[in-house]
Amino acid sequence: MELDYIIVGQGICGTFLSWNLMKAGKKVLVIDDDQPFSSTKVASGVINPVTGRRIVRTWEIDKLLPFAKEAYTALGNELSVSLVRQCNILDFHPTPQMELAFRDRLVEEKEYLRIPTDQDQWKYYFNYPFSIGEIDPCLLLDLHSLLREWRKKLALENALLSTRFEWVDCSIENEQVIYKDQHASKIIFCEGSEGIDNRYFNLLPYARNKGEAIIASIPGLPRDNIYKQGINLVPWQDDLWWIGSTYDWNFTDLLPTADFRRKVQTQLYHWLKLPFEIVDHIASERPANMERRPFAGLHPVHQTVGLFNGMGTKGCSLSPYFAKQFTDYLLYQTPMEPLVDVNRFKKILSR
Ligand SMILES: Cc1cc2nc3c(=O)[nH]c(=O)nc-3n(C[C@H](O)[C@H](O)[C@H](O)COP(=O)(O)OP(=O)(O)OC[C@H]3O[C@@H](n4cnc5c(N)ncnc54)[C@H](O)[C@@H]3O)c2cc1C
């Protein structure tokens, strides 16, 4: 079969890229080996517009957040599943200093921060000596339904190869990609953290980052908010809660650690008044990089090969927007945001 694109990887990046290209009428084949602990499967699925101790807006969030809301809604409608809802973060300040920092920041940041008027509303569920701030709006995504339902759709359209991509089966020559018996004009890699070893893009400044989460049952805790105090309690699939996370830059394996589990348990015993039961403990690697900006585009030398990766901690907000931008570049040569275009590494990638 003559294809326009082969896409390797169906995490959030491969999902949005294949959706955009197929919507534009392109013939696509997605190759994905369905790893159980990919970054997208372990992620909590939160789009939080502010970040850090200084509570500043994340990069380009005023564009990314409304775009993401529309994209998840549109894709959800197409797949007959609800993928996005507003779910604000309630920030239980752990110290008087953090409380003050939030109040100070509120003077300038009125769009995304506020202080709930009824501060006692959560006393039944949590112990908290200081006040609560609210981050509003935040979005919560159902990433598992997104991956599962889009995968089903790909399979129905004969656009999925549920297997591992192996280089021995692939040859790239004369502006054509041949993968087993498939021929395509281009191949785009969306392999997440495995992209670090991609033979065309392994010189990019990736930075390995591990994150863990506890999955717990907390019967009776209202599911209309995300609760934060050092750790985040996020409503997850099957009426469970996702609790995390860590940002580990030095690690030797991707296994869950006893240390993190202990920390979460201790924190919950102090903070949460309701009983809880831990049912799982998961970990994955974020496809992070030193610049904290995505990598998207065609290889500066080998134009048959492309990349959509490097989403780091923010794949949920970055991937819908830049998948569309990358698609427009592929179809109409519309220039991409220079800070995202992989062409910014032309010198390194031309070696
Ligand atoms: C603990 C944790 C919490 C997070 N929370 C959030 C959050 O709340 N909000 C947010 O925006 N981001 C969050 N992230 C980051 C987010 O998960 C990533 O930015 C995003 O999921 C990356 O998506 P991806 O498609 O690039 O990679 P992945 O999701 O890893 O997808 C890559 C896919 O490629 C497949 N693959 C790889 N190599 C091959 C091969 N050779 N052959 C076939 N298939 C292959 C894999 O099986 C996988 O399906 C979190 C990450 C972690 C670890």
CSV table of N, CA and C and ligand atoms in Angstrom, one decimal, residues 8-14 31-35 38-47 163-165 190-194 211-213 242 245 284-287 308-317, ligand 1:
chain,number,residue,atom,x,y,z
A,8,VAL,N,5.6,6.5,14.2
A,8,VAL,CA,6.0,5.5,15.1
A,8,VAL,C,5.7,6.0,16.5
A,9,GLY,N,4.8,5.3,17.2
A,9,GLY,CA,4.4,5.7,18.6
A,9,GLY,C,3.0,6.3,18.6
A,10,GLN,N,2.2,5.7,19.5
A,10,GLN,CA,0.8,6.3,19.7
A,10,GLN,C,0.6,6.7,21.2
A,11,GLY,N,1.5,7.5,21.7
A,11,GLY,CA,1.2,8.2,22.9
A,11,GLY,C,0.4,9.4,22.6
A,12,ILE,N,0.4,10.5,23.4
A,12,ILE,CA,-0.4,11.6,23.1
A,12,ILE,C,0.1,12.3,21.8
A,13,CYS,N,1.4,12.3,21.5
A,13,CYS,CA,2.0,12.9,20.3
A,13,CYS,C,1.5,12.2,19.1
A,14,GLY,N,1.7,10.9,19.0
A,14,GLY,CA,1.3,10.1,17.9
A,14,GLY,C,-0.2,10.2,17.6
A,31,ILE,N,2.5,2.8,14.0
A,31,ILE,CA,3.1,1.6,14.5
A,31,ILE,C,3.3,1.8,16.0
A,32,ASP,N,2.7,1.0,16.9
A,32,ASP,CA,2.9,1.2,18.3
A,32,ASP,C,2.9,-0.1,19.0
A,33,ASP,N,3.8,-0.3,20.0
A,33,ASP,CA,3.8,-1.5,20.7
A,33,ASP,C,3.1,-1.6,22.0
A,34,ASP,N,2.3,-0.5,22.3
A,34,ASP,CA,1.4,-0.5,23.4
A,34,ASP,C,2.0,-0.8,24.8
A,35,GLN,N,3.1,-0.1,25.1
A,35,GLN,CA,3.8,-0.4,26.3
A,35,GLN,C,2.9,0.1,27.5
A,38,SER,N,4.0,3.7,29.4
A,38,SER,CA,4.4,4.9,28.6
A,38,SER,C,4.1,6.1,29.4
A,39,SER,N,4.7,7.2,29.0
A,39,SER,CA,4.5,8.5,29.7
A,39,SER,C,3.0,8.8,29.8
A,40,THR,N,2.4,8.8,28.6
A,40,THR,CA,1.0,9.2,28.6
A,40,THR,C,0.1,8.3,29.5
A,41,LYS,N,0.5,7.0,29.6
A,41,LYS,CA,-0.4,6.1,30.4
A,41,LYS,C,-0.2,6.3,31.9
A,42,VAL,N,1.0,6.9,32.3
A,42,VAL,CA,1.3,7.1,33.7
A,42,VAL,C,0.9,8.5,34.1
A,43,ALA,N,0.7,9.4,33.2
A,43,ALA,CA,0.5,10.8,33.5
A,43,ALA,C,-0.9,11.0,34.1
A,44,SER,N,-1.0,12.1,34.9
A,44,SER,CA,-2.3,12.4,35.6
A,44,SER,C,-3.2,13.1,34.6
A,45,GLY,N,-2.7,13.8,33.6
A,45,GLY,CA,-3.6,14.4,32.6
A,45,GLY,C,-4.1,15.7,33.0
A,46,VAL,N,-3.3,16.5,33.7
A,46,VAL,CA,-3.7,17.8,34.1
A,46,VAL,C,-3.1,18.9,33.3
A,47,ILE,N,-3.9,19.9,32.9
A,47,ILE,CA,-3.3,21.1,32.3
A,47,ILE,C,-3.5,22.2,33.4
A,163,THR,N,2.6,-3.4,17.0
A,163,THR,CA,3.9,-4.2,17.1
A,163,THR,C,5.0,-3.2,17.4
A,164,ARG,N,6.2,-3.7,17.7
A,164,ARG,CA,7.3,-2.9,17.9
A,164,ARG,C,8.0,-2.5,16.5
A,165,PHE,N,8.3,-1.2,16.3
A,165,PHE,CA,9.0,-0.8,15.1
A,165,PHE,C,10.5,-1.3,15.3
A,190,CYS,N,7.4,9.4,17.0
A,190,CYS,CA,6.7,9.9,18.2
A,190,CYS,C,6.9,8.9,19.3
A,191,GLU,N,8.1,8.6,19.6
A,191,GLU,CA,8.5,7.4,20.5
A,191,GLU,C,8.6,7.8,22.0
A,192,GLY,N,8.3,9.0,22.3
A,192,GLY,CA,8.4,9.4,23.7
A,192,GLY,C,9.8,9.3,24.2
A,193,SER,N,10.1,8.9,25.4
A,193,SER,CA,11.4,8.8,25.9
A,193,SER,C,12.3,7.9,25.2
A,194,GLU,N,11.8,6.9,24.4
A,194,GLU,CA,12.7,6.1,23.6
A,194,GLU,C,13.3,6.8,22.5
A,211,GLY,N,9.2,10.0,36.7
A,211,GLY,CA,8.1,10.4,37.6
A,211,GLY,C,7.3,9.2,38.1
A,212,GLU,N,6.9,9.3,39.4
A,212,GLU,CA,6.2,8.1,40.0
A,212,GLU,C,4.8,8.6,40.4
A,213,ALA,N,3.9,7.7,40.5
A,213,ALA,CA,2.5,8.0,41.1
A,213,ALA,C,2.0,6.8,41.8
A,242,TRP,N,-5.1,9.4,41.4
A,242,TRP,CA,-3.7,9.4,41.0
A,242,TRP,C,-3.0,10.4,42.0
A,245,SER,N,3.7,13.9,42.2
A,245,SER,CA,4.6,13.0,41.5
A,245,SER,C,6.1,13.4,42.0
A,284,SER,N,7.2,6.2,35.2
A,284,SER,CA,7.6,6.3,33.8
A,284,SER,C,8.6,7.3,33.6
A,285,GLU,N,9.1,7.5,32.4
A,285,GLU,CA,10.1,8.5,32.1
A,285,GLU,C,9.4,9.6,31.2
A,286,ARG,N,9.6,10.8,31.6
A,286,ARG,CA,9.0,11.9,30.8
A,286,ARG,C,10.0,12.2,29.6
A,287,PRO,N,9.5,12.4,28.4
A,287,PRO,CA,10.5,12.8,27.3
A,287,PRO,C,10.8,14.3,27.5
A,308,PHE,N,8.2,14.2,16.4
A,308,PHE,CA,7.3,15.0,17.2
A,308,PHE,C,7.5,14.4,18.7
A,309,ASN,N,8.2,15.2,19.5
A,309,ASN,CA,8.6,14.6,20.8
A,309,ASN,C,9.1,15.7,21.7
A,310,GLY,N,9.7,15.4,22.8
A,310,GLY,CA,10.2,16.4,23.7
A,310,GLY,C,9.2,17.2,24.5
A,311,MET,N,8.1,16.6,24.8
A,311,MET,CA,7.0,17.3,25.5
A,311,MET,C,7.2,17.5,27.0
A,312,GLY,N,8.2,16.8,27.6
A,312,GLY,CA,8.6,16.9,29.0
A,312,GLY,C,7.4,16.8,29.9
A,313,THR,N,7.2,17.7,30.8
A,313,THR,CA,6.1,17.6,31.8
A,313,THR,C,4.8,18.2,31.3
A,314,LYS,N,4.7,18.6,30.0
A,314,LYS,CA,3.5,19.4,29.6
A,314,LYS,C,2.9,18.8,28.3
A,315,GLY,N,3.0,17.5,28.1
A,315,GLY,CA,2.5,16.9,26.9
A,315,GLY,C,1.0,17.2,26.6
A,316,CYS,N,0.2,17.3,27.7
A,316,CYS,CA,-1.2,17.4,27.5
A,316,CYS,C,-1.6,18.8,26.9
A,317,SER,N,-0.9,19.8,27.2
A,317,SER,CA,-1.2,21.1,26.6
A,317,SER,C,-0.4,21.4,25.3
B,1,LIG,C1,4.4,10.6,36.4
B,1,LIG,C2,4.0,11.5,35.3
B,1,LIG,C3,3.0,12.5,35.4
B,1,LIG,C4,2.7,13.3,34.3
B,1,LIG,N1,1.7,14.2,34.4
B,1,LIG,C5,1.4,15.1,33.4
B,1,LIG,C6,0.4,16.0,33.4
B,1,LIG,O1,-0.4,16.0,34.4
B,1,LIG,N2,0.2,16.8,32.4
B,1,LIG,C7,1.0,16.9,31.3
B,1,LIG,O2,0.8,17.7,30.4
B,1,LIG,N3,2.0,16.0,31.2
B,1,LIG,C8,2.2,15.1,32.2
B,1,LIG,N4,3.3,14.2,32.1
B,1,LIG,C9,4.1,14.2,30.9
B,1,LIG,C10,3.4,13.5,29.7
B,1,LIG,O3,3.1,12.2,30.1
B,1,LIG,C11,4.3,13.5,28.5
B,1,LIG,O4,4.7,14.8,28.1
B,1,LIG,C12,3.6,12.9,27.3
B,1,LIG,O5,2.7,11.8,27.7
B,1,LIG,C13,4.5,12.4,26.3
B,1,LIG,O6,3.8,11.8,25.2
B,1,LIG,P1,4.6,11.0,24.0
B,1,LIG,O7,3.5,10.7,23.1
B,1,LIG,O8,5.7,11.9,23.6
B,1,LIG,O9,5.3,9.7,24.7
B,1,LIG,P2,4.6,8.4,25.2
B,1,LIG,O10,3.4,8.6,25.9
B,1,LIG,O11,5.7,7.7,25.9
B,1,LIG,O12,4.3,7.6,23.9
B,1,LIG,C14,5.3,6.9,23.1
B,1,LIG,C15,4.7,5.7,22.4
B,1,LIG,O13,5.6,5.2,21.5
B,1,LIG,C16,5.6,3.8,21.7
B,1,LIG,N5,6.9,3.3,21.2
B,1,LIG,C17,8.1,3.8,21.6
B,1,LIG,N6,9.1,3.2,20.8
B,1,LIG,C18,8.5,2.3,20.0
B,1,LIG,C19,8.9,1.4,19.0
B,1,LIG,N7,10.2,1.2,18.7
B,1,LIG,N8,8.0,0.7,18.3
B,1,LIG,C20,6.6,0.9,18.5
B,1,LIG,N9,6.2,1.7,19.5
B,1,LIG,C21,7.1,2.4,20.2
B,1,LIG,C22,5.3,3.5,23.1
B,1,LIG,O14,4.8,2.2,23.4
B,1,LIG,C23,4.3,4.6,23.4
B,1,LIG,O15,3.0,4.1,23.2
B,1,LIG,C24,3.5,13.3,33.1
B,1,LIG,C25,4.5,12.3,33.0
B,1,LIG,C26,4.8,11.4,34.0
B,1,LIG,C27,5.8,10.4,33.9
